[in-house]
Amino acid sequence: MRRLQLLAVLLALLAAAAAAEPVLRAVTDVPSSASSDGGGGGSDSDALFCDSWMLSVETGNAGPWSAIPARCGDFVRAYMEGERYASDSAVAAADSLAFAAQALASGDGGARPAWVFDVDETLLSNAPYYAVNGWGSQEFNETSFDEWVAVAQAPALPSSLKLYNELQGLGIHIILLTGRSEFQRNATQVNLFFAGYRSWEKLILRQPPDIGKTAVQYKSERRAALEAEGFKILGNSGDQWSDLLGLPMATRSFKLPNPMYFIS
């Protein structure tokens, strides 16, 4: 009798499963233009593809790339100008602060706890520059970007400025480690003050021997030098994986969103 009851229950479950809508959609084809700029489809399919493309970028799956897919120009613009970019950045900042507070409370900060920040698209937003340069749809022009840097009026990312001040309030040493070159030191300092940043411990820029090094090599070498000085690098915030990878790494690294460009 018991076996019959169990069999009846099993048959009922199988019947219900057969009648139910599948929870996971079967993927039978790669979205058009998943690896190129061509392809048709309407705005809905473009938005779906571009959202997935951006996930691939943020997770590092996309690998090196020089420009956003042509069909994603409007998507990237809407993302950067809309609420989602601000929200994604704010969540990353909140996670960073929660980790920092917990690490200090547990005594993991050491005698000289430090936090490393990248500058561009981490502390400062170059959205005004990219708004008139295709939001990443054009290949990087170093000359025009250097001219923009010299203007020294890039605004702060609000969530990063808030995190910066909160970390200072916890007694954490702030280190700025940027891929900008030494000749841009004055413009960078002026811009940081313009955007509201104050009282950093160090501002590290590329020196002549660093020219030609990848960002991973250059930044990991500088982190090693900081550790040799006695800093305990609790956290590292950057918009590129190359800001965060390489030994030594911070105790925790926090990736900020940036669908506009890639730096190796």
Short mmCIF file of C-alpha atoms in Angstrom, two decimals, residues 78-237:
data_model
loop_
_atom_site.label_atom_id
_atom_site.label_comp_id
_atom_site.label_asym_id
_atom_site.label_seq_id
_atom_site.Cartn_x
_atom_site.Cartn_y
_atom_site.Cartn_z
CA ALA A 78 22.03 55.58 -21.02
CA TYR A 79 23.84 53.51 -18.39
CA MET A 80 26.44 56.18 -17.63
CA GLU A 81 23.89 59.01 -17.53
CA GLY A 82 21.22 57.06 -15.67
CA GLU A 83 20.55 55.85 -12.16
CA ARG A 84 22.06 52.40 -12.58
CA TYR A 85 25.69 53.55 -12.88
CA ALA A 86 25.27 55.67 -9.77
CA SER A 87 23.60 52.77 -7.96
CA ASP A 88 26.24 50.21 -9.00
CA SER A 89 28.98 52.57 -7.82
CA ALA A 90 27.21 53.26 -4.53
CA VAL A 91 26.81 49.55 -3.78
CA ALA A 92 30.53 48.97 -4.41
CA ALA A 93 31.34 51.85 -2.04
CA ALA A 94 29.00 50.53 0.66
CA ASP A 95 30.54 47.07 0.42
CA SER A 96 34.00 48.66 0.69
CA LEU A 97 33.12 50.59 3.82
CA ALA A 98 31.50 47.58 5.48
CA PHE A 99 34.63 45.51 4.87
CA ALA A 100 36.95 48.26 6.12
CA ALA A 101 35.01 48.75 9.34
CA GLN A 102 34.90 45.00 10.01
CA ALA A 103 38.62 44.57 9.26
CA LEU A 104 39.60 47.34 11.64
CA ALA A 105 37.27 46.05 14.35
CA SER A 106 38.87 42.61 14.13
CA GLY A 107 42.38 44.04 14.29
CA ASP A 108 43.33 43.15 10.71
CA GLY A 109 44.45 46.65 9.80
CA GLY A 110 47.92 46.52 11.29
CA ALA A 111 49.82 49.58 12.42
CA ARG A 112 49.40 51.48 9.12
CA PRO A 113 46.16 50.42 7.44
CA ALA A 114 45.92 51.77 3.89
CA TRP A 115 43.42 51.95 1.06
CA VAL A 116 44.57 52.34 -2.54
CA PHE A 117 42.39 54.27 -4.99
CA ASP A 118 42.76 54.57 -8.73
CA VAL A 119 41.88 58.05 -10.01
CA ASP A 120 40.12 58.01 -13.40
CA GLU A 121 36.62 56.51 -13.25
CA THR A 122 37.27 55.66 -9.61
CA LEU A 123 37.63 58.98 -7.79
CA LEU A 124 37.13 61.27 -10.78
CA SER A 125 34.55 60.86 -13.53
CA ASN A 126 35.60 61.61 -17.09
CA ALA A 127 31.99 61.36 -18.27
CA PRO A 128 32.05 64.96 -19.61
CA TYR A 129 34.94 63.98 -21.88
CA TYR A 130 33.41 60.71 -23.05
CA ALA A 131 30.02 62.35 -23.60
CA VAL A 132 31.54 64.22 -26.56
CA ASN A 133 33.78 61.31 -27.59
CA GLY A 134 31.24 58.57 -28.18
CA TRP A 135 31.11 56.99 -24.71
CA GLY A 136 33.89 54.60 -25.68
CA SER A 137 32.75 53.89 -29.24
CA GLN A 138 35.90 55.59 -30.53
CA GLU A 139 39.38 54.25 -29.95
CA PHE A 140 41.30 56.05 -27.21
CA ASN A 141 42.97 59.30 -28.29
CA GLU A 142 45.77 60.05 -25.85
CA THR A 143 46.31 63.60 -27.11
CA SER A 144 42.71 64.73 -26.65
CA PHE A 145 42.44 62.97 -23.30
CA ASP A 146 45.61 64.68 -22.04
CA GLU A 147 44.08 68.00 -23.07
CA TRP A 148 41.00 67.13 -21.01
CA VAL A 149 43.17 66.18 -18.00
CA ALA A 150 44.89 69.57 -18.23
CA VAL A 151 41.51 71.32 -17.84
CA ALA A 152 41.34 69.72 -14.35
CA GLN A 153 37.56 69.88 -14.00
CA ALA A 154 36.50 66.24 -13.91
CA PRO A 155 33.82 65.87 -11.21
CA ALA A 156 33.98 63.42 -8.33
CA LEU A 157 32.06 60.18 -8.38
CA PRO A 158 29.76 61.00 -5.43
CA SER A 159 29.84 57.54 -3.87
CA SER A 160 33.64 57.43 -4.10
CA LEU A 161 34.02 60.83 -2.46
CA LYS A 162 31.76 59.68 0.35
CA LEU A 163 33.74 56.45 0.78
CA TYR A 164 37.03 58.37 0.68
CA ASN A 165 35.93 60.62 3.54
CA GLU A 166 34.50 57.72 5.54
CA LEU A 167 37.71 55.72 5.25
CA GLN A 168 39.71 58.72 6.41
CA GLY A 169 37.33 59.00 9.34
CA LEU A 170 38.23 55.43 10.29
CA GLY A 171 41.91 56.37 10.38
CA ILE A 172 42.87 54.60 7.15
CA HIS A 173 45.75 56.02 5.11
CA ILE A 174 44.66 56.99 1.61
CA ILE A 175 47.00 56.18 -1.28
CA LEU A 176 46.21 57.37 -4.82
CA LEU A 177 47.79 55.17 -7.48
CA THR A 178 47.06 56.36 -11.01
CA GLY A 179 48.20 55.46 -14.49
CA ARG A 180 48.60 59.15 -15.25
CA SER A 181 52.16 60.35 -15.84
CA GLU A 182 54.30 62.55 -13.62
CA PHE A 183 53.92 65.57 -15.94
CA GLN A 184 50.21 65.51 -15.05
CA ARG A 185 50.78 65.76 -11.29
CA ASN A 186 49.82 69.42 -10.95
CA ALA A 187 46.66 69.08 -13.07
CA THR A 188 45.70 65.93 -11.16
CA GLN A 189 46.14 67.59 -7.77
CA VAL A 190 44.18 70.65 -8.89
CA ASN A 191 41.39 68.43 -10.18
CA LEU A 192 41.26 66.35 -7.01
CA PHE A 193 40.92 69.49 -4.91
CA PHE A 194 38.30 70.83 -7.34
CA ALA A 195 36.31 67.61 -6.88
CA GLY A 196 36.51 67.76 -3.08
CA TYR A 197 39.31 65.33 -2.22
CA ARG A 198 41.72 66.27 0.55
CA SER A 199 44.57 64.97 2.71
CA TRP A 200 45.74 61.89 0.84
CA GLU A 201 48.90 60.20 2.07
CA LYS A 202 50.52 59.71 -1.34
CA LEU A 203 49.74 60.48 -4.98
CA ILE A 204 51.69 58.01 -7.12
CA LEU A 205 52.02 58.63 -10.87
CA ARG A 206 54.00 56.88 -13.61
CA GLN A 207 57.64 57.90 -13.70
CA PRO A 208 59.78 57.74 -16.88
CA PRO A 209 60.95 54.14 -16.12
CA ASP A 210 57.28 53.09 -15.87
CA ILE A 211 56.41 54.12 -19.42
CA GLY A 212 55.63 51.02 -21.45
CA LYS A 213 54.81 48.84 -18.46
CA THR A 214 51.36 47.32 -18.29
CA ALA A 215 49.09 48.69 -15.59
CA VAL A 216 49.26 45.35 -13.77
CA GLN A 217 53.06 45.44 -13.61
CA TYR A 218 53.30 49.11 -12.72
CA LYS A 219 50.63 49.07 -10.03
CA SER A 220 51.69 45.80 -8.43
CA GLU A 221 55.25 47.14 -8.17
CA ARG A 222 53.97 50.24 -6.42
CA ARG A 223 51.86 48.17 -4.02
CA ALA A 224 54.96 46.12 -3.18
CA ALA A 225 56.83 49.34 -2.42
CA LEU A 226 54.01 50.49 -0.15
CA GLU A 227 54.11 47.23 1.78
CA ALA A 228 57.87 47.59 2.12
CA GLU A 229 57.21 50.98 3.75
CA GLY A 230 55.03 49.29 6.35
CA PHE A 231 51.56 49.91 4.96
CA LYS A 232 48.94 47.17 5.29
CA ILE A 233 46.84 47.48 2.14
CA LEU A 234 43.38 46.57 3.35
CA GLY A 235 41.49 47.64 0.26
CA ASN A 236 42.00 48.60 -3.36
CA SER A 237 39.38 50.35 -5.49
#
